[in-house]
Short mmCIF file of C-alpha atoms in Angstrom, two decimals:
data_model
loop_
_atom_site.label_atom_id
_atom_site.label_comp_id
_atom_site.label_asym_id
_atom_site.label_seq_id
_atom_site.Cartn_x
_atom_site.Cartn_y
_atom_site.Cartn_z
CA MET K 26 -1.41 81.72 -45.85
CA ARG K 27 -3.88 79.36 -48.22
CA LEU K 28 -1.51 81.34 -51.93
CA VAL K 29 0.80 80.41 -50.49
CA ARG K 30 0.34 76.43 -49.22
CA GLY K 31 -1.87 76.08 -53.50
CA LEU K 32 2.00 77.39 -54.74
CA LEU K 33 3.88 74.96 -52.45
CA ALA K 34 2.02 72.09 -53.18
CA VAL K 35 1.53 72.82 -57.20
CA VAL K 36 5.69 72.77 -56.82
CA VAL K 37 5.24 70.08 -54.87
CA TRP K 38 3.22 68.10 -57.47
CA LEU K 39 5.44 69.18 -60.73
CA LEU K 40 8.95 67.91 -58.52
CA ALA K 41 6.73 64.90 -58.17
CA THR K 42 5.98 64.23 -62.08
CA VAL K 43 9.13 64.66 -63.25
CA LEU K 44 9.89 62.48 -60.68
CA GLY K 45 7.27 59.49 -61.97
CA LEU K 46 8.61 60.29 -65.67
CA VAL K 47 12.42 59.76 -64.02
CA ALA K 48 11.09 56.44 -62.03
CA LEU K 49 9.27 55.19 -65.24
CA LEU K 50 12.41 55.31 -67.21
CA LEU K 51 15.05 53.65 -65.16
CA CYS K 52 12.15 51.31 -64.89
CA VAL K 53 11.78 50.47 -67.98
CA SER K 54 16.01 49.05 -68.37
CA VAL K 55 16.04 46.16 -66.00
CA ILE K 56 19.42 46.71 -64.52
CA LEU K 57 18.14 50.00 -63.29
CA LEU K 58 14.93 48.98 -61.46
CA PRO K 59 16.08 48.84 -58.18
CA VAL K 60 16.03 51.74 -58.66
CA GLY K 61 13.30 52.99 -60.51
CA LEU K 62 11.03 51.37 -57.88
CA PRO K 63 11.94 53.31 -55.29
CA LEU K 64 11.86 56.34 -57.02
CA LEU K 65 8.15 55.70 -58.09
CA SER K 66 6.79 55.20 -54.21
CA TYR K 67 8.75 58.35 -53.24
CA SER K 68 7.08 60.53 -55.62
CA ARG K 69 3.16 58.75 -55.07
CA ARG K 70 4.07 59.89 -51.94
CA LEU K 71 5.47 63.72 -52.98
CA PHE K 72 1.71 63.24 -54.58
CA GLY K 73 0.40 62.30 -51.14
CA LEU K 74 1.78 65.44 -49.68
CA GLY K 75 0.85 68.33 -52.30
CA VAL K 76 -3.00 66.78 -51.84
CA ARG K 77 -2.39 67.42 -48.17
CA LEU K 78 -1.21 70.88 -48.66
CA MET K 79 -4.14 71.58 -50.47
CA LEU K 80 -6.40 70.66 -48.58
CA SER K 81 -8.40 72.27 -45.12
CA ARG K 82 -6.91 70.80 -41.68
CA LYS K 83 -10.31 69.76 -41.71
CA ALA K 84 -9.97 67.58 -44.30
CA THR K 85 -6.86 65.53 -43.33
CA HIS K 86 -7.50 65.30 -39.55
CA PRO K 87 -11.10 65.00 -38.84
CA VAL K 88 -10.72 63.35 -35.67
CA ASP K 89 -8.36 65.81 -34.08
CA GLU K 90 -10.85 68.36 -35.07
CA LEU K 91 -13.72 66.38 -33.51
CA ARG K 92 -11.73 66.26 -30.69
CA LYS K 93 -11.09 69.76 -30.31
CA ARG K 94 -14.98 70.53 -30.68
CA LEU K 95 -15.87 68.18 -28.38
CA ALA K 96 -13.44 69.65 -25.83
CA ALA K 97 -14.53 72.81 -26.46
CA SER K 98 -18.05 72.32 -25.98
CA PRO K 99 -19.78 73.09 -22.93
CA GLY K 100 -21.51 70.44 -21.49
#
């Protein structure tokens, strides 16, 4: 499962890189700036998604994992 998530993260990172480059090219031309800025924001979100795919659940949801551990502890 970890291998599949890693491969998916690499694909998402590549997509985010290409989208970011296209967005930067659009931002260079003043006319297409309103199109380039949202694409740049979406590219940043895709990079974040790729990072979350690579990390374990304990790193991405520490509060939920702590609640589960506290609920499972006797006492």
